[in-house]
Coordinates of N, CA and C and ligand atoms in Angstrom, one line a residue:
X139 N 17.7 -42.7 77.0 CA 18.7 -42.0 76.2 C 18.5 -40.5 76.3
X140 N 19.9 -39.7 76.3 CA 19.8 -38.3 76.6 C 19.9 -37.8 75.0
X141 N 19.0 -36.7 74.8 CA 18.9 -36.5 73.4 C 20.1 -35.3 73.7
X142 N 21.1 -35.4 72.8 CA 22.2 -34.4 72.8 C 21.8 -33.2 72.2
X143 N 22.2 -31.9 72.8 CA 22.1 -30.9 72.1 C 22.7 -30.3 71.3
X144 N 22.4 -29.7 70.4 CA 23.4 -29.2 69.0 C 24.4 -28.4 69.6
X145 N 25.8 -28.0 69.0 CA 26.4 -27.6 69.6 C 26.1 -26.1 69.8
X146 N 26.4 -25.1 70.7 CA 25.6 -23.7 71.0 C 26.5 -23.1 70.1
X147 N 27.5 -23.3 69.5 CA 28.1 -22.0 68.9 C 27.6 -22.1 67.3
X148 N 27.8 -23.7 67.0 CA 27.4 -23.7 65.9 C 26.2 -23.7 65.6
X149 N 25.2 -23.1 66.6 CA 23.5 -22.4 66.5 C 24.0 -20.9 66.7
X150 N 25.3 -21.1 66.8 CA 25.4 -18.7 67.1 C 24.6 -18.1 65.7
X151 N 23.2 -17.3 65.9 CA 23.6 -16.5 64.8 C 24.8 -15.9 64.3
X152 N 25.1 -15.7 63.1 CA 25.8 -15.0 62.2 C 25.3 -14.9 60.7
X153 N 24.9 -13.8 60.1 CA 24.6 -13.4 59.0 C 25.7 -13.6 57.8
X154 N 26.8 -13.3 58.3 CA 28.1 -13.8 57.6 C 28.4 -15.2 57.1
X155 N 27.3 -16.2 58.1 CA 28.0 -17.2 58.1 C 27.2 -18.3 57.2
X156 N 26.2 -17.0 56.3 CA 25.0 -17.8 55.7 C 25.1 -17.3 54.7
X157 N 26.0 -16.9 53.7 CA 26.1 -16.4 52.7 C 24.8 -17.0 51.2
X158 N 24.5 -18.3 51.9 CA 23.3 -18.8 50.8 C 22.0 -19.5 51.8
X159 N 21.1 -18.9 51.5 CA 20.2 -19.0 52.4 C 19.7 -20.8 52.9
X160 N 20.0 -21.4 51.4 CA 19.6 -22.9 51.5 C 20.6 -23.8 52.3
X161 N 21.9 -22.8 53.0 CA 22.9 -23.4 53.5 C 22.0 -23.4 55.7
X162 N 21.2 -22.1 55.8 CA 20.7 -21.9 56.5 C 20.0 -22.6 56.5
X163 N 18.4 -22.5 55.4 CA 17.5 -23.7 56.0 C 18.3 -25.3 56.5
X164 N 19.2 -25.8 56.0 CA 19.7 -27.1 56.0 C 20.5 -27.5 57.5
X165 N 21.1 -26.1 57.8 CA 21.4 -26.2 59.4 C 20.0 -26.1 60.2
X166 N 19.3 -25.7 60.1 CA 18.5 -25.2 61.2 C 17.3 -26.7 60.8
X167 N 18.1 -27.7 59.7 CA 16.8 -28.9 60.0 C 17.3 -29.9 60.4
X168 N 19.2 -29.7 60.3 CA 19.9 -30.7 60.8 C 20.6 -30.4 61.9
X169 N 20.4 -29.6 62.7 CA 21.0 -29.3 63.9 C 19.5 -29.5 64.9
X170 N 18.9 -28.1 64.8 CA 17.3 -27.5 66.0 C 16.5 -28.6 65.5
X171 N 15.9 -29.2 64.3 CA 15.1 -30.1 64.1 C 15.3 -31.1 64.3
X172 N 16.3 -31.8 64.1 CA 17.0 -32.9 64.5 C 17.0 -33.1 65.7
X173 N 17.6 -32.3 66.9 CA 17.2 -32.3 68.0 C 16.2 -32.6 69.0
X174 N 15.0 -31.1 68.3 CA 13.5 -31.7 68.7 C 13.5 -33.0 68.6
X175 N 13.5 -33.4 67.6 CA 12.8 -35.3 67.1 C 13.7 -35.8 67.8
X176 N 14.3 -35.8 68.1 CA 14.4 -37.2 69.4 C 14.9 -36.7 71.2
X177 N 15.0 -35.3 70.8 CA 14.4 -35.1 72.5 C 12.9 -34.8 72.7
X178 N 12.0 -34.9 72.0 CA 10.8 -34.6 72.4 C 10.0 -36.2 72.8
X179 N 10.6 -37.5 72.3 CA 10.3 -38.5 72.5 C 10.9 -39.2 74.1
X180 N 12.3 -38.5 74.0 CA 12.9 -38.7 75.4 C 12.3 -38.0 76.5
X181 N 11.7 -37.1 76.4 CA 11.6 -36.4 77.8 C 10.1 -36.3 77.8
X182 N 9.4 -36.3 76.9 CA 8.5 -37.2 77.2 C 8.0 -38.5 77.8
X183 N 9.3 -39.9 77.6 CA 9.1 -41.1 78.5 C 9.6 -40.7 80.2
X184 N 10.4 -39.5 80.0 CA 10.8 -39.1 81.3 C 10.4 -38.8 82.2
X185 N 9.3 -38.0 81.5 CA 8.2 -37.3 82.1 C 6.9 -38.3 82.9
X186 N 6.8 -39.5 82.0 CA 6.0 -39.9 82.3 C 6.1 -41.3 83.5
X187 N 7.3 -41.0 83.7 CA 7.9 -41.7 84.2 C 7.9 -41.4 85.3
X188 N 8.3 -40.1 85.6 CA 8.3 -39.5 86.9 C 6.6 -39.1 87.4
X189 N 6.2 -38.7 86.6 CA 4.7 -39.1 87.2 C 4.0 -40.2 87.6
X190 N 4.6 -41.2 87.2 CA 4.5 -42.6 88.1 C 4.6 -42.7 89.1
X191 N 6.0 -42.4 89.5 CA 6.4 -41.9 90.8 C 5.8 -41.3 91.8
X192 N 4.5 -41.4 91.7 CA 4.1 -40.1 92.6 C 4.4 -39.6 94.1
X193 N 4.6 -38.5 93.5 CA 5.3 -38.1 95.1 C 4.6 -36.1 94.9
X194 N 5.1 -35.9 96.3 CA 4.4 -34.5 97.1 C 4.7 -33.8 95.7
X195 N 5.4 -33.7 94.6 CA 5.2 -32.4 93.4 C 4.6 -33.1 92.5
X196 N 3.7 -34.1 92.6 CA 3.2 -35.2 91.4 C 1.9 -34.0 90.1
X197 N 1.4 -33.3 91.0 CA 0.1 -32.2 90.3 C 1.3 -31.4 89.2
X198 N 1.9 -30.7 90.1 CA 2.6 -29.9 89.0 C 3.7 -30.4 87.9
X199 N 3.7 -31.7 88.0 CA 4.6 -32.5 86.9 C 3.5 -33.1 86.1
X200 N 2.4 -33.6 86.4 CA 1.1 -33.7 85.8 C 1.3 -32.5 84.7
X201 N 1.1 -31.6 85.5 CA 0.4 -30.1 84.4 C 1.8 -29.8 83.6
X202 N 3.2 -30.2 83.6 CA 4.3 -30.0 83.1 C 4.8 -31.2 82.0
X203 N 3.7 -32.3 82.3 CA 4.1 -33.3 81.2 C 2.9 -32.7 80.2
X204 N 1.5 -32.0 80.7 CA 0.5 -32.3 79.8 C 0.9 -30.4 78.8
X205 N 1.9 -29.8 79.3 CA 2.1 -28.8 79.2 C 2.9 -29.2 77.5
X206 N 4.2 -30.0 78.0 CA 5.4 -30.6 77.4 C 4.4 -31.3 76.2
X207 N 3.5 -31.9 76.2 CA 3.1 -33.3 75.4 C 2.3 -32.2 74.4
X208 N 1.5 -31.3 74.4 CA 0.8 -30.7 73.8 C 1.9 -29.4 72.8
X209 N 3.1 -29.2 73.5 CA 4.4 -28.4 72.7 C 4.9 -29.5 72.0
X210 N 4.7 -30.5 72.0 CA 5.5 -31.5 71.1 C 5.0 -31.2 69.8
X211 N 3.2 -31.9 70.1 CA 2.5 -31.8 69.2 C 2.6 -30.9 68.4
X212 N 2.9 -29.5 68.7 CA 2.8 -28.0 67.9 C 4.2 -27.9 67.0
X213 N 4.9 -28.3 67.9 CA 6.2 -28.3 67.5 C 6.4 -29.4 66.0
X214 N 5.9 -30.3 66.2 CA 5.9 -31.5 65.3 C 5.3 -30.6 63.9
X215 N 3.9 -30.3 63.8 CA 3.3 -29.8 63.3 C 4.0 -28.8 62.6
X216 N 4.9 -27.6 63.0 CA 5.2 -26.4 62.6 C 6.6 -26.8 62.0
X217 N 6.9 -27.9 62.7 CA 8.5 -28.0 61.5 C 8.4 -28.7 60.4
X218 N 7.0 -29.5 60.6 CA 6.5 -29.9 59.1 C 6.4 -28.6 58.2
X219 N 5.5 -27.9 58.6 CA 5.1 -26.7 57.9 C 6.4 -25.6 57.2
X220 N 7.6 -25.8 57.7 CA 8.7 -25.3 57.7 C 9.4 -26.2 56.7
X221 N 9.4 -27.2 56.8 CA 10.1 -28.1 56.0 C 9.8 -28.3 54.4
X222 N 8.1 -28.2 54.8 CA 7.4 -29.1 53.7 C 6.7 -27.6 53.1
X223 N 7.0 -26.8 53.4 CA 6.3 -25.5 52.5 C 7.2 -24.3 52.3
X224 N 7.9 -23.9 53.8 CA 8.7 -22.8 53.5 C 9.8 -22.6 53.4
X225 N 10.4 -23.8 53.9 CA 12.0 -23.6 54.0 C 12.0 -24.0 52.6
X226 N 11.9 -24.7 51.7 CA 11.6 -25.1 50.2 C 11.4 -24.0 49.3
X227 N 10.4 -23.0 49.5 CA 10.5 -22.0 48.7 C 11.5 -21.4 48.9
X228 N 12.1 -20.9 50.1 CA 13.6 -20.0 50.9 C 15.3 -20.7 49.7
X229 N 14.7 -22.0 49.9 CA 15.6 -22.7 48.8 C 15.4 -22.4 47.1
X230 N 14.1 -22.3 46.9 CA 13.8 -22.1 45.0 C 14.0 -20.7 44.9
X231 N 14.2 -19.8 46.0 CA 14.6 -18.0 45.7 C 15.8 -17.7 46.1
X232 N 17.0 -18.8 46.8 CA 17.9 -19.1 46.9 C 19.0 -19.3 45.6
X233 N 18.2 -20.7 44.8 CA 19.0 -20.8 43.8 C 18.4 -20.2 42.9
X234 N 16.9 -19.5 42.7 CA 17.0 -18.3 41.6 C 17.9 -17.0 41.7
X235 N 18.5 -16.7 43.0 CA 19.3 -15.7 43.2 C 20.8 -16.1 42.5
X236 N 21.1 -17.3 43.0 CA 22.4 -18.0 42.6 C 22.6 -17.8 41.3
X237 N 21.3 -18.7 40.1 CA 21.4 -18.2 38.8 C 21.1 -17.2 38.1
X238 N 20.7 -16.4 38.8 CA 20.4 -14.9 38.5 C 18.7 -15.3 37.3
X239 N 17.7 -16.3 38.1 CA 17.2 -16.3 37.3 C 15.9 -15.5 37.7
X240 N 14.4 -15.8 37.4 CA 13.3 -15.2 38.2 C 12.9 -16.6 39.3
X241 N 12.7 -15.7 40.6 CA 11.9 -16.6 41.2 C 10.8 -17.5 40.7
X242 N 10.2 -18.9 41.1 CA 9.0 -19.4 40.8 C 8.3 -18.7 41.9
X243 N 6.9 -18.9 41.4 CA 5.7 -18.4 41.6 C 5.2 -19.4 43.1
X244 N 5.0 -18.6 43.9 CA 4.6 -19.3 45.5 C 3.4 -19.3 45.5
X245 N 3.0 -20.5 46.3 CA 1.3 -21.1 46.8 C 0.4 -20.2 47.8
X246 N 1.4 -19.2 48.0 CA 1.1 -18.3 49.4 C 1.4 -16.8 49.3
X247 N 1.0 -16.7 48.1 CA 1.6 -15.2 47.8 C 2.5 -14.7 48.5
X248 N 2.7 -13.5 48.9 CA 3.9 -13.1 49.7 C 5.0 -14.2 50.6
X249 N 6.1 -14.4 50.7 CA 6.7 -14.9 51.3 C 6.5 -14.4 52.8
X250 N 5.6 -13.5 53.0 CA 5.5 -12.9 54.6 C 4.3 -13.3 55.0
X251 N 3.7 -14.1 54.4 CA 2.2 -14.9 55.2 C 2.5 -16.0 55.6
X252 N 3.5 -17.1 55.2 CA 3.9 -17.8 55.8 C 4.8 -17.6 57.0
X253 N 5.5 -16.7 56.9 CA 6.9 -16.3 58.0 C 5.7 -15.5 59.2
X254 N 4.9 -14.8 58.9 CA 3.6 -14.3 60.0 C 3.0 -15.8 60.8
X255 N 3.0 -16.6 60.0 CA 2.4 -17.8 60.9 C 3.4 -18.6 61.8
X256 N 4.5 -18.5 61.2 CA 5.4 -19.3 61.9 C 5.6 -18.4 63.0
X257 N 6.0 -17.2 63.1 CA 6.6 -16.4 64.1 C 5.5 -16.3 65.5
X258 N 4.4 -16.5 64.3 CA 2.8 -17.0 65.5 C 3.2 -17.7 66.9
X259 N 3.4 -19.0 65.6 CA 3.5 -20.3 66.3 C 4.8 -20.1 67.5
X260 N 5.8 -19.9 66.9 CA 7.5 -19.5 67.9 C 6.8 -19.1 69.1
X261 N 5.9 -17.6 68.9 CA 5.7 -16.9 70.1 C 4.4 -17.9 71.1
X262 N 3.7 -19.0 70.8 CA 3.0 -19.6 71.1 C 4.2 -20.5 71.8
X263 N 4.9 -21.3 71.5 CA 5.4 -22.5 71.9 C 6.3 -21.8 72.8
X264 N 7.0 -20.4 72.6 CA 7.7 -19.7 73.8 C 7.1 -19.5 74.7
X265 N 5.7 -19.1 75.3 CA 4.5 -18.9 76.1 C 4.5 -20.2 76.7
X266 N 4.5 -21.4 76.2 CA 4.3 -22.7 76.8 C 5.6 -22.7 77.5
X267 N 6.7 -22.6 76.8 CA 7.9 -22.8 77.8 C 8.0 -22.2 78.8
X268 N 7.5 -21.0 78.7 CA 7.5 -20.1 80.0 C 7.3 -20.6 80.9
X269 N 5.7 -20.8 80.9 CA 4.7 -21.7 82.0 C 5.5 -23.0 82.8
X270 N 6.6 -23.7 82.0 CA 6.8 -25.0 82.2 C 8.5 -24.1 82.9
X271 N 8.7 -23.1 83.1 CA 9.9 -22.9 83.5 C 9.1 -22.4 84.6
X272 N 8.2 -21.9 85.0 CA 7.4 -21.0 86.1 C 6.7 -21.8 87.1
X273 N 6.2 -23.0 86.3 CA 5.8 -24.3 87.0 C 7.0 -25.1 87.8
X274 N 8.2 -25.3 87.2 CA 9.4 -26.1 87.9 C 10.4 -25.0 88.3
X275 N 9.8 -23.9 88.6 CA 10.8 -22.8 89.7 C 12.2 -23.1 89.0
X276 N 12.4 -22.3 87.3 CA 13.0 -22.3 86.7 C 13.9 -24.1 86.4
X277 N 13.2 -25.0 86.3 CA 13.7 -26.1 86.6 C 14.8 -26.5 87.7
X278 N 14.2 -26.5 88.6 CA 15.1 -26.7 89.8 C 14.5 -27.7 90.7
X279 N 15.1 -28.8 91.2 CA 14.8 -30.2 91.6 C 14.4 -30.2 92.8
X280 N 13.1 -30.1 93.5 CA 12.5 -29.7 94.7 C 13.2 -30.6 96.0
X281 N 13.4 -30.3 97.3 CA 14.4 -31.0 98.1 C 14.2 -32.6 98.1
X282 N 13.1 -33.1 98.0 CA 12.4 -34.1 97.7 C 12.9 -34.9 96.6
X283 N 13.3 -34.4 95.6 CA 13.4 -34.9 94.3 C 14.5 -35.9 94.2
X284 N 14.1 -36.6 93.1 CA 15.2 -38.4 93.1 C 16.2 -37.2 91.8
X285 N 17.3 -38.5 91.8 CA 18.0 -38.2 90.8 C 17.5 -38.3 89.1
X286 N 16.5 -38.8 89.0 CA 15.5 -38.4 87.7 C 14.8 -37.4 87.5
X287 N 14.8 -37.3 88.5 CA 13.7 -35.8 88.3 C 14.7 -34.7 88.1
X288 N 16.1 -34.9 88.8 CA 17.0 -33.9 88.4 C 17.5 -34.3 87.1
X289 N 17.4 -35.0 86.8 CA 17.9 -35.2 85.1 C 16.6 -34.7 84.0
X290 N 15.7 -35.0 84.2 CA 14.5 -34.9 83.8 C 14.4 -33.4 83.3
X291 N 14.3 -32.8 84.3 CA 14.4 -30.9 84.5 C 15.4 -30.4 83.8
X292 N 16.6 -31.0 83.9 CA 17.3 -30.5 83.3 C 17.6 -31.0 81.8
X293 N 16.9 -32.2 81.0 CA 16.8 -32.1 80.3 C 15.7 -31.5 79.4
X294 N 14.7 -30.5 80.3 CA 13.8 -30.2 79.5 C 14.5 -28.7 80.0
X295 N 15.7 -27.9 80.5 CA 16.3 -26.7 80.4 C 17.1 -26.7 79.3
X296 N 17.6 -28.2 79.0 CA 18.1 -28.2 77.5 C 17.4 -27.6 76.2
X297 N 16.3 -28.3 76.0 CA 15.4 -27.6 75.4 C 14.8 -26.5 75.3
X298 N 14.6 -25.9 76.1 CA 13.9 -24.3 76.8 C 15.2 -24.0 75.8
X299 N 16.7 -24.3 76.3 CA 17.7 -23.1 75.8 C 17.4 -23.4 74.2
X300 N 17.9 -24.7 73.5 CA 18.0 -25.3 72.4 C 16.5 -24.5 71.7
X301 N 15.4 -24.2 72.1 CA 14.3 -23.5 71.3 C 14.5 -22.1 71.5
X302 N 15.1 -21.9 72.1 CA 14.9 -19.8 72.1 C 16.4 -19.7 71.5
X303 N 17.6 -20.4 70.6 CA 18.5 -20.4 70.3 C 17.5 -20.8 68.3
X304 N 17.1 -21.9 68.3 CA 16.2 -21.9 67.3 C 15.2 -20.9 66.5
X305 N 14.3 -20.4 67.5 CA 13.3 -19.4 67.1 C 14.2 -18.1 67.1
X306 N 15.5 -17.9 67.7 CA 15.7 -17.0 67.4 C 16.3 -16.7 66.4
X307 N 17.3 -17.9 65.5 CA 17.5 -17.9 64.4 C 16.8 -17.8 63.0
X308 N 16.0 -18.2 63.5 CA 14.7 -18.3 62.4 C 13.9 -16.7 62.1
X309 N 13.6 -16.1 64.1 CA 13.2 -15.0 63.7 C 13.6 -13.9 63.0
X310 N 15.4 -14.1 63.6 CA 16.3 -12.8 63.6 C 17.3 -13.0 62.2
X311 N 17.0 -13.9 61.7 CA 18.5 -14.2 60.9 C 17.7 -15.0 59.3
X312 N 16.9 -16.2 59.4 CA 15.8 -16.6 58.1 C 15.0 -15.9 57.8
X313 N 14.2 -15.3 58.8 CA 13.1 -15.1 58.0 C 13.4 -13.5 57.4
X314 N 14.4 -12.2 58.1 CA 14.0 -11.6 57.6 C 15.0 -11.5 56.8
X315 N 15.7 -12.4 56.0 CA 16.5 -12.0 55.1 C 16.0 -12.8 54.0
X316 N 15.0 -13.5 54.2 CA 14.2 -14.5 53.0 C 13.6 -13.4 52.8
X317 N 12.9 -12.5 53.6 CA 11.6 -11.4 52.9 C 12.8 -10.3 52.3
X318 N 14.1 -10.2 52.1 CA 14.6 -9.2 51.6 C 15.2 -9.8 50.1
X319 N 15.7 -10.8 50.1 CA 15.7 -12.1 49.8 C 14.5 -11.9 48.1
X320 N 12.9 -11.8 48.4 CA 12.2 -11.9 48.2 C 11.8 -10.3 47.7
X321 N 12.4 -9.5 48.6 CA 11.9 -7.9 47.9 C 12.8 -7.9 46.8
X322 N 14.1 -8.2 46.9 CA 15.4 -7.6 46.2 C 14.7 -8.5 44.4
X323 N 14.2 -9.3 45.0 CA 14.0 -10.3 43.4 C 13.0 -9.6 42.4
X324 N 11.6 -8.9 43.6 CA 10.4 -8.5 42.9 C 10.5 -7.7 41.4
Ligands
FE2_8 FE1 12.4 -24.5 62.8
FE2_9 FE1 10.2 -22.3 63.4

């Protein structure tokens, strides 16, 4: 199964279009999260599928599945972290703004030591993609290649776009309006 991608416009940033921040976290875990979770399970059987196959690019699909399998892992991990820690607070300073009341008190002092870790991790998991776009000669299906391996590539160009459309939302558009968000309350 082809994990579908969220649709690209309704991932367009717009600051306009977020008028409540908890309207933001809830797209970005039911559009970009949503996505990861079941294309990271697809293109990973894909992957390992085509390394079955072995044929004359079998090494660099080796090092593009073990590339792929270890971004899952991180990726898994960090939208926990997102879910289960920060996007949750972005929501409790959300609707204290709504009621005009005081923020609750965070596990993590500043709202900018969590957003420092995540933007870590973004710039870590964009590094990996790199590699895996540099490795498959911007995913492009070597003359050799079956018609899986051209689906394969190109569903993992799906992704490449679908995460630098995510991290950039997150970078450019959540996080730093959660830390203003977070000044404006102090
Ligand atoms: Fe995220
Ligand atoms: Fe993130």
């Amino acid at each position: 199964m082809t994990a579908r991608q969220p649709d690209s416009e309704a991932a367009t940033p717009s600051p306009e279009q977020w008028p409540d921040l908890s309207l933001l976290t809830r797209h970005i875990i039911d559009t970009h999260h949503r996505y990861v979770r079941t294309a990271l399970p697809s293109i990973t059987a894909s992957l390992h599928q085509l390394v079955s196959q072995a044929s004359a690019s079998a090494p660099e699909l080796m090092r593009v599945r073990e590339i792929f399998v270890a971004l899952g892992e991180e990726l898994y991990a960090h939208m926990a972290k997102e879910e289960q820690i920060l996007f949750p607070y972005i929501d409790e300073l959300a609707g204290a703004k709504r009621q005009g009341s005081t923020p609750p008190p965070s596990p993590f002092g500043t709202i900018a030591n969590p957003v420092r870790m995540m933007e870590e991790d973004h710039e870590q998991a964009l590094e990996q993609v790199q590699r895996l776009r540099e490795l498959t000669n911007d995913y492009s299906t070597p003359a050799d290649g079956t018609a899986d391996h051209r689906r394969c590539l190109s569903e993992l160009a799906a992704f490449d776009a679908d995460l630098q459309r995510h991290t950039t939302l997150e970078n450019t558009v959540l996080f730093p309006r959660a830390l203003d968000l977070e000044d404006g309350m102090a």
